[in-house]
Amino acid sequence: MADDTTALGAAPGETSDAPRAWRTVLDHVETQLLAGALRPGDRLPGERALSTELGVGRSSVREALRVLEVLGLIRTQAGSGPNAGAIIIATPSGGMSALMRLQVAASGFPVADIVRTRLILETAVAADLADATPQPDLATSNALLDAMDSPDLTPAEFLALDAAFHLALAEASGNQVIAATMAGLRSGIEGYARAGLDRLDDWHETSARLRREHRGVVDAIRAADAPAARTRIHEHISRYYAETFIDPTPTPDDPDRRPADREHSAPW
Amino acid sequence: MADDTTALGAAPGETSDAPRAWRTVLDHVETQLLAGALRPGDRLPGERALSTELGVGRSSVREALRVLEVLGLIRTQAGSGPNAGAIIIATPSGGMSALMRLQVAASGFPVADIVRTRLILETAVAADLADATPQPDLATSNALLDAMDSPDLTPAEFLALDAAFHLALAEASGNQVIAATMAGLRSGIEGYARAGLDRLDDWHETSARLRREHRGVVDAIRAADAPAARTRIHEHISRYYAETFIDPTPTPDDPDRRPADREHSAPW
DNA sequence: CTGCTACTGTGGTCAGACCACACGAAAGCA
DNA sequence: TGCTTTCGTGTGGTCTGACCACAGTAGCAG
């Protein structure tokens, strides 16, 4: 369809219309994706090729590719051969994590909101797993649970396994959006979670309780007892945060964020 | 490779360790953000300044900035004055939308998973709003509802208002993470939603029902009847998708996606 | 004091040049 | 013939230097 565009489309200075050059590239890739011309596993044209093909500079192409890379859409590899170049991979978790992490860092996402969202999602996941007709595969989760029983784990290691466990549950539900979101939420509050360790009085006792609660959740799922799974995971998460965070209250008061309806005091 | 030459931190070729230059920039910004040295509203150093400061080329700085921009962390503005340059803004919805949209396009996110996630989130939001102690502010939602009553709306326009309504509810809950996620989910399936319009037998009847259901949800929230709010929003959403999508079944079968536990037949 | 005009700094883009790398084909050797 | 080595080639990764358009601002003219 006539790529009109002409060579003028993206001149150096660009004015009036001005679709930022890198946007052109991004849109082009998205279109190709939507049209099915590009599927996971495929290789994108080389940067130089895309550059001439779209009539933009290579740097602009690179800016777009960088975005795609961070968003988890492509993987780049220098060199030659079938594995080289930019190939399409749909790995959302990475992008989701980056987004959450940075937004939290920039106080765009209050930690409390993240925790609350996590609560909602995990509760639903647990109930979902319990109700699943073909008993869901919890092998990964169980393996992690066993690993957590190891007595010589540092709190940080335990925490990592804990996070993996929760993520494994989300993945077991088969919902990729939730799994990716959970991964993102996790990494968004990772720093706080680690910092919260110091706040615990008795780590030994806490870890024991966490392990117990984890087993409880899995047991409820196995027993196909959705209500119990819901309750247990809910309490598990909310209790932990109640212990490790001083005050999970949302952002104090930003000059440009209306503190309007914020105190919904949801019971988590 | 005897003579590695280079030896300088970030020489052109870079080897062994090789933290990709743009990553350096990204990490730097994130660190500054975490340290509080950079807050929303602040201006980042100029590209050239950052370039020399971090010892990387301007192109690398730009690649990083582009990522930050797409992620909704900064806003760039050419020219001079206080509004020029790259200033920190924490606007997650944009990045979330881009992420979702592209992942769906690349079949990284099955549409069904998105719908299901939306269902979970919105159900929770509705219940949350109903339980909120200070009656939440539903002014925006109501205004949209009224706008939707206009008889001369094209299906597409109606759909846009509908989306805005649902988003307004999420925003009213005060949870920014959910609001942003909802915005992302929406734009991820926007194309499908529009396409689904053709599938409707009687648009007039459908829109009337949708309006009725919307009011019903808001009424339940006003009445602080969380269970009703839950049920109504759930039915509202699931019914619509059941009507507009042929087969909400996840991706057929991708060579690299195990069709494992996927049929959890969630009741939507 | 007012209004116009240069100036300056900022992002946006492009073009060209290297580098390191990884693969594959050709050349060399057994 | 078959294996090893070498060289060539194409790819991403980066840097440098150069314009352009734009938006304030300082400074000059009225």
XYZ file of C-alpha atoms (C1' of nucleotides) in Angstrom:
596
model
C 0.000 0.000 0.000
C 2.115 2.734 -1.148
C 4.375 3.695 1.538
C 3.942 7.288 0.616
C 5.847 8.590 3.574
C 8.304 9.928 1.078
C 11.738 10.846 2.115
C 10.463 14.020 3.617
C 8.361 12.263 6.189
C 11.070 12.248 8.773
C 13.483 14.982 7.960
C 16.006 16.087 10.538
C 14.206 19.049 11.898
C 10.720 17.753 11.426
C 7.953 20.157 12.141
C 4.208 20.536 12.234
C 3.038 16.916 12.059
C 6.196 15.498 13.514
C 5.593 11.910 14.470
C 8.749 11.391 16.400
C 10.958 9.199 14.261
C 11.310 6.433 16.790
C 7.539 6.325 17.108
C 7.407 5.515 13.445
C 9.532 2.497 14.077
C 7.514 1.431 17.088
C 4.273 1.762 15.186
C 5.706 -0.127 12.283
C 6.665 -3.047 14.464
C 3.321 -3.044 16.202
C 1.536 -3.045 12.887
C 3.588 -5.926 11.627
C 2.851 -7.754 14.821
C -0.861 -7.153 14.557
C -0.849 -8.165 10.927
C 0.840 -11.386 11.806
C 3.782 -10.552 9.605
C 5.918 -10.755 12.700
C 5.499 -13.540 15.191
C 7.375 -14.642 18.278
C 10.608 -16.212 17.212
C 10.943 -14.127 14.089
C 13.888 -11.883 13.468
C 13.437 -8.208 12.829
C 15.279 -6.688 9.923
C 18.679 -5.361 10.839
C 18.911 -1.916 12.306
C 20.462 -0.549 9.165
C 17.803 -2.166 7.013
C 14.964 -0.853 9.141
C 16.617 2.510 9.039
C 16.551 2.815 5.280
C 13.258 0.997 4.979
C 11.454 3.434 7.224
C 13.424 6.450 6.189
C 14.735 7.262 9.639
C 18.196 7.316 11.108
C 19.668 4.294 12.701
C 19.742 6.004 16.073
C 15.997 6.420 15.930
C 15.599 2.773 15.086
C 17.790 1.924 18.024
C 15.739 4.038 20.387
C 12.645 2.142 19.362
C 14.371 -1.201 19.658
C 15.572 -0.268 23.096
C 12.021 0.378 24.157
C 10.888 -2.918 22.720
C 13.697 -4.632 24.530
C 12.873 -3.152 27.904
C 9.227 -3.952 27.350
C 10.216 -7.563 26.920
C 9.201 -7.758 23.306
C 12.497 -8.435 21.675
C 15.847 -9.849 22.574
C 18.930 -8.582 20.840
C 22.088 -10.458 20.195
C 25.113 -9.216 18.358
C 27.160 -11.332 16.048
C 25.903 -13.483 13.262
C 23.881 -16.626 12.777
C 20.292 -17.547 13.497
C 20.435 -16.325 17.067
C 21.794 -12.932 16.197
C 19.842 -9.800 15.622
C 16.651 -8.654 17.259
C 14.201 -11.486 17.606
C 10.667 -11.279 18.854
C 10.051 -12.770 22.250
C 6.981 -12.034 24.285
C 8.310 -11.954 27.804
C 6.134 -9.482 29.666
C 7.405 -10.033 33.161
C 10.630 -8.210 32.509
C 8.927 -5.121 31.214
C 6.336 -5.237 33.904
C 9.017 -5.413 36.539
C 10.941 -2.522 35.122
C 7.813 -0.449 34.945
C 6.724 -1.177 38.492
C 10.162 -0.728 39.921
C 10.699 2.618 38.329
C 7.227 3.871 39.056
C 7.635 3.006 42.689
C 11.003 4.678 42.710
C 9.435 7.789 41.264
C 6.590 7.561 43.766
C 4.163 7.034 40.948
C 2.972 3.893 42.651
C 2.417 3.991 46.396
C 3.710 0.833 47.987
C 0.414 0.326 49.743
C -1.407 0.217 46.429
C 0.964 -2.417 45.182
C 0.455 -4.536 48.230
C -3.259 -4.180 47.982
C -3.247 -5.159 44.337
C -1.113 -8.116 45.100
C -3.606 -9.143 47.713
C -6.477 -8.993 45.292
C -4.669 -10.884 42.599
C -3.271 -13.593 44.813
C -6.538 -14.165 46.544
C -8.199 -14.671 43.204
C -5.417 -16.933 42.034
C -5.660 -19.119 45.103
C -9.389 -19.491 44.745
C -8.970 -20.175 41.083
C -6.433 -22.899 41.675
C -8.648 -24.510 44.273
C -11.576 -24.550 41.885
C -9.589 -25.742 38.903
C -11.049 -28.940 37.606
C -7.936 -30.729 36.511
C -5.977 -30.442 39.715
C -3.408 -27.772 38.895
C 0.220 -28.668 38.791
C 1.822 -27.406 41.951
C 5.103 -29.218 41.551
C 7.120 -26.044 41.283
C 5.437 -24.490 44.276
C 6.004 -27.593 46.351
C 9.636 -27.773 45.379
C 10.072 -24.212 46.551
C 8.260 -24.987 49.748
C 10.647 -27.830 50.423
C 13.599 -25.621 49.647
C 12.340 -23.131 52.180
C 12.482 -25.769 54.881
C 16.215 -25.793 54.722
C 17.367 -24.562 58.123
C 20.419 -22.699 56.928
C 18.862 -20.024 54.822
C 19.564 -16.373 55.254
C 16.480 -14.194 55.533
C 17.279 -12.764 52.129
C 17.454 -16.197 50.548
C 14.255 -17.184 52.232
C 12.627 -14.075 50.941
C 13.702 -14.875 47.407
C 12.240 -18.355 47.645
C 9.095 -16.932 49.150
C 8.691 -14.577 46.243
C 9.305 -17.402 43.816
C 6.667 -19.464 45.556
C 4.017 -16.822 45.221
C 4.962 -16.270 41.626
C 4.811 -19.998 40.984
C 1.246 -20.045 42.223
C 0.322 -17.279 39.845
C 1.958 -19.114 36.989
C 0.204 -22.305 37.903
C -3.077 -20.537 37.397
C -2.166 -20.280 33.752
C -3.020 -16.612 33.525
C -0.025 -14.976 31.991
C -1.222 -11.473 32.599
C -1.549 -12.117 36.281
C 1.746 -13.928 36.409
C 3.540 -11.071 34.739
C 1.782 -8.499 36.877
C 2.667 -10.380 40.012
C 6.279 -10.494 38.965
C 6.149 -6.779 38.428
C 4.479 -6.026 41.725
C 7.026 -8.130 43.483
C 10.040 -6.397 42.070
C 8.353 -3.085 42.684
C 8.381 -3.614 46.416
C 11.420 -5.820 46.563
C 13.514 -3.125 48.103
C 10.978 -2.450 50.809
C 10.545 -6.113 51.524
C 14.238 -6.534 52.079
C 14.387 -3.489 54.253
C 11.430 -4.776 56.229
C 13.422 -7.769 57.372
C 15.150 -5.707 59.996
C 11.842 -4.863 61.502
C 11.116 -8.413 62.478
C 11.648 -9.315 66.096
C 12.206 -12.984 65.741
C 13.107 -14.133 62.291
C 13.149 -17.772 63.235
C 9.640 -17.690 64.488
C 8.419 -15.653 61.587
C 9.905 -17.917 58.966
C 8.387 -20.908 60.694
C 5.007 -19.286 60.591
C 5.406 -18.326 56.959
C 6.275 -21.875 56.030
C 3.289 -23.128 57.944
C 0.998 -20.685 56.224
C 2.346 -21.573 52.825
C 1.600 -25.228 53.406
C -1.817 -24.260 54.572
C -2.557 -22.460 51.380
C -1.390 -25.324 49.238
C -3.367 -27.757 51.331
C -6.505 -25.733 50.831
C -5.912 -25.698 47.102
C -5.360 -29.420 47.047
C -8.538 -29.905 49.017
C -10.329 -27.792 46.452
C -11.434 -25.567 49.297
C -11.533 -22.214 47.593
C -12.872 -20.197 50.511
C -10.136 -21.486 52.764
C -7.484 -20.849 50.140
C -8.751 -17.309 49.825
C -8.726 -16.629 53.508
C -5.373 -18.195 54.146
C -3.478 -16.471 51.394
C -5.107 -13.225 52.363
C -4.095 -13.477 55.950
C -0.685 -14.709 55.044
C 0.113 -11.713 52.938
C -1.591 -9.054 54.978
C -0.027 -10.241 58.197
C 3.435 -10.213 56.767
C 3.121 -6.699 55.507
C 1.571 -5.568 58.737
C 4.660 -6.813 60.492
C 7.320 -5.546 58.180
C 6.045 -2.192 57.144
C 5.751 0.599 59.593
C 2.933 2.475 58.053
C 1.568 1.188 54.787
C -0.293 4.416 54.322
C -0.174 5.805 50.805
C 1.957 8.694 49.754
C 1.993 11.558 52.237
C 0.760 14.412 50.174
C 2.221 15.283 46.895
C 1.659 18.753 45.549
C 0.171 17.289 42.427
C -1.745 14.367 43.748
C -5.083 15.035 45.276
C -5.421 13.132 48.541
C -9.091 12.751 47.794
C -10.692 9.397 48.333
C -7.737 7.514 49.569
C -8.557 6.184 53.012
C -10.744 3.351 51.956
C -9.182 1.392 54.716
C -9.523 -1.834 52.862
C -9.198 -4.715 55.275
C -5.865 -6.065 54.307
C 42.406 -11.211 22.193
C 45.619 -10.362 23.866
C 45.517 -6.630 23.629
C 42.194 -5.574 24.903
C 43.115 -1.996 24.146
C 40.093 -0.238 25.512
C 40.827 -0.280 29.215
C 38.599 2.718 29.487
C 35.380 2.369 31.356
C 32.957 2.605 28.526
C 34.948 2.395 25.358
C 33.213 1.835 22.046
C 33.598 -1.882 21.838
C 33.286 -2.694 25.490
C 33.876 -6.270 26.486
C 33.753 -8.776 29.323
C 31.683 -6.979 31.940
C 29.926 -4.721 29.488
C 26.978 -3.159 31.260
C 25.244 -1.843 28.240
C 25.795 1.872 28.258
C 22.149 2.836 28.260
C 21.621 0.563 31.249
C 24.118 2.656 33.091
C 21.970 5.661 32.491
C 18.800 3.864 33.466
C 20.356 2.597 36.665
C 21.685 6.008 37.451
C 18.281 7.573 37.154
C 16.694 4.838 39.197
C 19.274 5.277 41.902
C 18.750 8.998 41.999
C 15.043 8.389 42.229
C 15.423 5.924 45.067
C 17.784 8.247 46.869
C 15.274 11.016 46.613
C 17.706 13.155 44.679
C 15.184 13.158 41.890
C 11.532 13.682 42.545
C 8.467 14.122 40.364
C 8.587 17.559 38.867
C 12.354 17.753 38.824
C 14.312 18.237 35.663
C 16.946 15.763 34.615
C 20.291 17.098 33.533
C 20.503 17.787 29.836
C 21.347 14.925 27.551
C 24.758 16.299 26.869
C 25.424 16.820 30.541
C 24.320 13.329 31.477
C 26.436 12.058 28.657
C 29.671 13.481 29.980
C 28.690 12.944 33.589
C 28.198 9.223 33.128
C 30.883 8.799 30.552
C 28.647 7.473 27.827
C 27.664 8.813 24.466
C 24.679 10.984 24.000
C 22.977 8.325 21.908
C 23.105 5.946 24.820
C 21.635 8.567 27.077
C 18.880 9.089 24.578
C 18.082 5.421 24.404
C 17.641 5.352 28.141
C 15.539 8.492 28.138
C 13.357 7.023 25.455
C 12.681 4.033 27.650
C 11.873 6.252 30.583
C 9.553 8.232 28.406
C 7.636 5.231 27.143
C 7.431 3.903 30.663
C 5.736 7.121 31.659
C 8.501 8.289 33.915
C 9.603 11.394 32.158
C 8.222 13.895 29.750
C 10.525 15.618 27.323
C 10.119 19.041 25.855
C 12.488 20.785 23.525
C 13.208 24.446 23.674
C 14.176 26.426 26.695
C 12.687 27.612 29.936
C 11.390 25.820 33.005
C 9.173 23.479 31.020
C 11.920 22.349 28.706
C 14.094 19.318 29.097
C 13.264 15.955 30.537
C 11.216 16.279 33.676
C 10.137 13.522 35.979
C 6.496 12.636 35.876
C 5.092 9.434 37.251
C 2.365 8.569 34.820
C 2.186 4.792 34.774
C -0.920 4.335 32.685
C 0.827 5.265 29.494
C 3.598 2.766 29.958
C 1.210 0.127 31.125
C -0.904 0.625 28.030
C 2.036 0.406 25.709
C 3.211 -2.718 27.413
C -0.130 -4.444 27.276
C -0.850 -3.401 23.746
C 2.426 -4.645 22.398
C 2.385 -7.843 24.368
C -1.050 -8.650 23.073
C 0.079 -7.833 19.577
C 2.994 -10.193 19.997
C 0.694 -12.811 21.473
C 2.542 -12.610 24.728
C -0.738 -11.954 26.483
C -3.736 -14.029 25.490
C -6.817 -11.861 25.277
C -8.685 -14.243 27.523
C -6.163 -13.735 30.283
C -6.563 -10.008 30.016
C -10.303 -10.228 30.257
C -10.078 -12.524 33.201
C -7.678 -10.225 34.987
C -9.920 -7.331 34.304
C -12.769 -9.256 35.821
C -10.849 -9.935 38.994
C -9.678 -6.399 39.361
C -12.970 -4.731 38.634
C -14.871 -7.025 40.904
C -12.530 -6.140 43.713
C -12.774 -2.471 42.896
C -16.548 -2.506 42.949
C -16.638 -4.256 46.288
C -14.028 -1.902 47.607
C -15.990 1.145 46.560
C -19.137 -0.216 48.134
C -17.355 -0.823 51.419
C -15.541 2.484 51.447
C -16.403 4.396 54.559
C -16.412 7.929 53.236
C -18.750 7.401 50.340
C -16.423 7.464 47.332
C -16.673 10.229 44.836
C -18.431 8.878 41.787
C -18.994 12.196 40.089
C -16.827 11.342 37.111
C -18.434 7.974 36.682
C -21.893 9.479 36.860
C -21.049 12.130 34.338
C -19.893 9.446 31.948
C -23.039 7.491 32.590
C -25.119 10.504 31.674
C -23.081 11.070 28.565
C -23.738 7.510 27.539
C -27.465 8.165 27.619
C -27.159 10.429 24.652
C -29.194 8.733 21.919
C -26.983 9.765 19.046
C -23.774 7.995 19.880
C -21.997 5.737 17.494
C -21.101 2.354 18.904
C -17.464 3.368 18.873
C -18.174 6.501 20.857
C -20.259 4.558 23.287
C -17.477 2.087 23.693
C -15.034 4.851 24.478
C -17.304 6.244 27.151
C -17.850 2.788 28.502
C -14.134 2.257 28.828
C -13.784 5.615 30.514
C -16.520 4.704 32.953
C -14.833 1.523 34.026
C -11.558 3.311 34.334
C -13.187 6.038 36.387
C -14.401 3.448 38.848
C -10.918 2.098 39.226
C -9.578 5.571 39.772
C -12.264 6.314 42.306
C -10.984 3.420 44.360
C -7.833 5.416 44.846
C -5.559 2.546 43.978
C -3.205 3.865 41.382
C -1.719 0.534 40.549
C -5.113 -0.886 39.728
C -6.105 2.208 37.821
C -3.001 2.065 35.691
C -3.328 -1.646 35.175
C -6.928 -1.269 34.137
C -5.963 1.365 31.651
C -3.379 -0.983 30.266
C -5.683 -3.941 30.073
C -8.214 -1.839 28.301
C -5.924 -0.626 25.590
C -4.576 -4.117 25.230
C -7.909 -5.435 24.075
C -9.176 -2.240 22.552
C -8.769 -3.535 19.053
C -10.679 -6.679 19.837
C -13.431 -4.769 21.555
C -13.960 -2.577 18.548
C -13.948 -5.554 16.252
C -16.454 -7.281 18.481
C -19.019 -4.597 17.820
C -19.873 -6.170 14.505
C -20.776 -9.341 16.253
C -23.666 -7.796 18.084
C -27.103 -8.522 16.726
C -28.931 -5.549 18.087
C -26.726 -2.707 19.127
C -29.590 -0.620 20.390
C -30.745 -3.295 22.734
C -27.240 -4.080 23.882
C -26.354 -0.504 24.660
C -29.585 -0.128 26.601
C -28.698 -3.146 28.651
C -25.179 -1.939 29.231
C -26.441 1.386 30.481
C -28.867 -0.352 32.770
C -26.158 -2.570 34.150
C -23.858 0.355 34.708
C -26.476 2.120 36.750
C -27.049 -1.053 38.651
C -23.416 -1.268 39.632
C -23.289 2.321 40.758
C -26.507 1.878 42.698
C -25.072 -1.107 44.512
C -21.991 0.895 45.399
C -24.092 3.764 46.648
C -26.129 1.358 48.726
C -22.885 0.032 50.163
C -23.949 -3.391 49.014
C -20.619 -4.952 48.208
C -21.892 -8.409 47.282
C -24.349 -6.954 44.815
C -21.717 -4.666 43.371
C -19.458 -7.652 42.914
C -22.053 -9.769 41.214
C -23.325 -7.036 38.978
C -19.999 -5.875 37.670
C -18.964 -9.448 37.158
C -21.993 -10.303 35.131
C -21.815 -7.058 33.263
C -18.316 -7.685 32.029
C -18.514 -11.393 31.448
C -21.744 -11.123 29.542
C -20.394 -8.500 27.239
C -17.359 -10.501 26.363
C -19.402 -13.619 25.913
C -21.441 -11.752 23.341
C -18.704 -10.034 21.444
C -15.974 -12.608 21.338
C -16.439 -15.767 19.427
C -14.180 -17.961 21.411
C -12.325 -16.375 24.275
C -10.118 -19.414 24.437
C -6.448 -18.608 24.890
C -3.876 -18.807 22.163
C -4.273 -21.858 19.929
C -1.038 -23.606 20.484
C 2.226 -21.916 20.137
C 5.295 -23.996 19.561
C 6.881 -22.437 22.578
C 3.991 -22.195 24.953
C 3.005 -25.273 26.807
C -0.772 -25.672 26.771
C -0.488 -27.152 30.219
C -2.939 -26.068 32.839
C -4.877 -23.615 30.876
C -8.475 -24.698 30.870
C -9.362 -23.610 34.324
C -12.649 -22.682 32.877
C -13.043 -19.642 35.003
C -16.704 -18.716 35.129
C -16.746 -15.652 33.036
C 8.040 51.312 29.473
C 7.166 48.640 25.348
C 8.105 45.779 21.469
C 11.027 43.537 18.448
C 15.261 40.901 17.636
C 19.069 38.272 18.253
C 21.055 34.643 21.370
C 21.329 30.517 23.852
C 20.366 26.007 25.419
C 17.370 21.952 24.838
C 15.613 17.890 22.643
C 15.249 15.461 17.872
C 17.691 13.403 14.158
C 20.923 11.992 11.105
C 25.375 10.305 9.128
C 29.532 8.062 9.604
C 32.869 5.707 11.979
C 34.791 2.053 15.008
C 34.573 -2.129 18.011
C 33.528 -6.857 19.675
C 31.279 -10.692 18.463
C 29.549 -14.949 16.343
C 28.868 -17.475 12.644
C 30.094 -19.654 8.265
C 32.881 -20.485 4.406
C 37.285 -21.060 2.605
C 41.944 -22.464 3.221
C 45.304 -25.300 5.366
C 46.774 -29.498 7.335
C 46.678 -34.463 8.657
C 38.634 -37.476 3.010
C 38.067 -35.210 7.196
C 39.347 -32.111 10.848
C 41.264 -27.685 12.304
C 42.406 -23.065 11.604
C 41.817 -18.712 9.577
C 39.525 -15.006 7.427
C 35.471 -12.639 5.905
C 31.117 -10.753 6.754
C 27.145 -8.982 8.897
C 25.080 -7.674 13.388
C 24.362 -5.043 17.453
C 26.748 -1.468 20.583
C 28.727 3.018 21.015
C 30.746 7.293 20.222
C 31.364 11.783 17.829
C 30.012 15.600 15.463
C 26.861 17.925 12.990
C 22.380 20.152 11.856
C 17.446 21.565 12.824
C 13.296 23.398 15.204
C 11.844 25.375 19.198
C 11.078 28.304 23.314
C 12.408 31.217 26.523
C 15.383 35.352 27.611
C 18.446 39.023 27.455
C 19.287 43.109 25.167
C 18.622 46.697 22.142
C 15.716 50.083 19.821
C 11.744 52.823 19.922
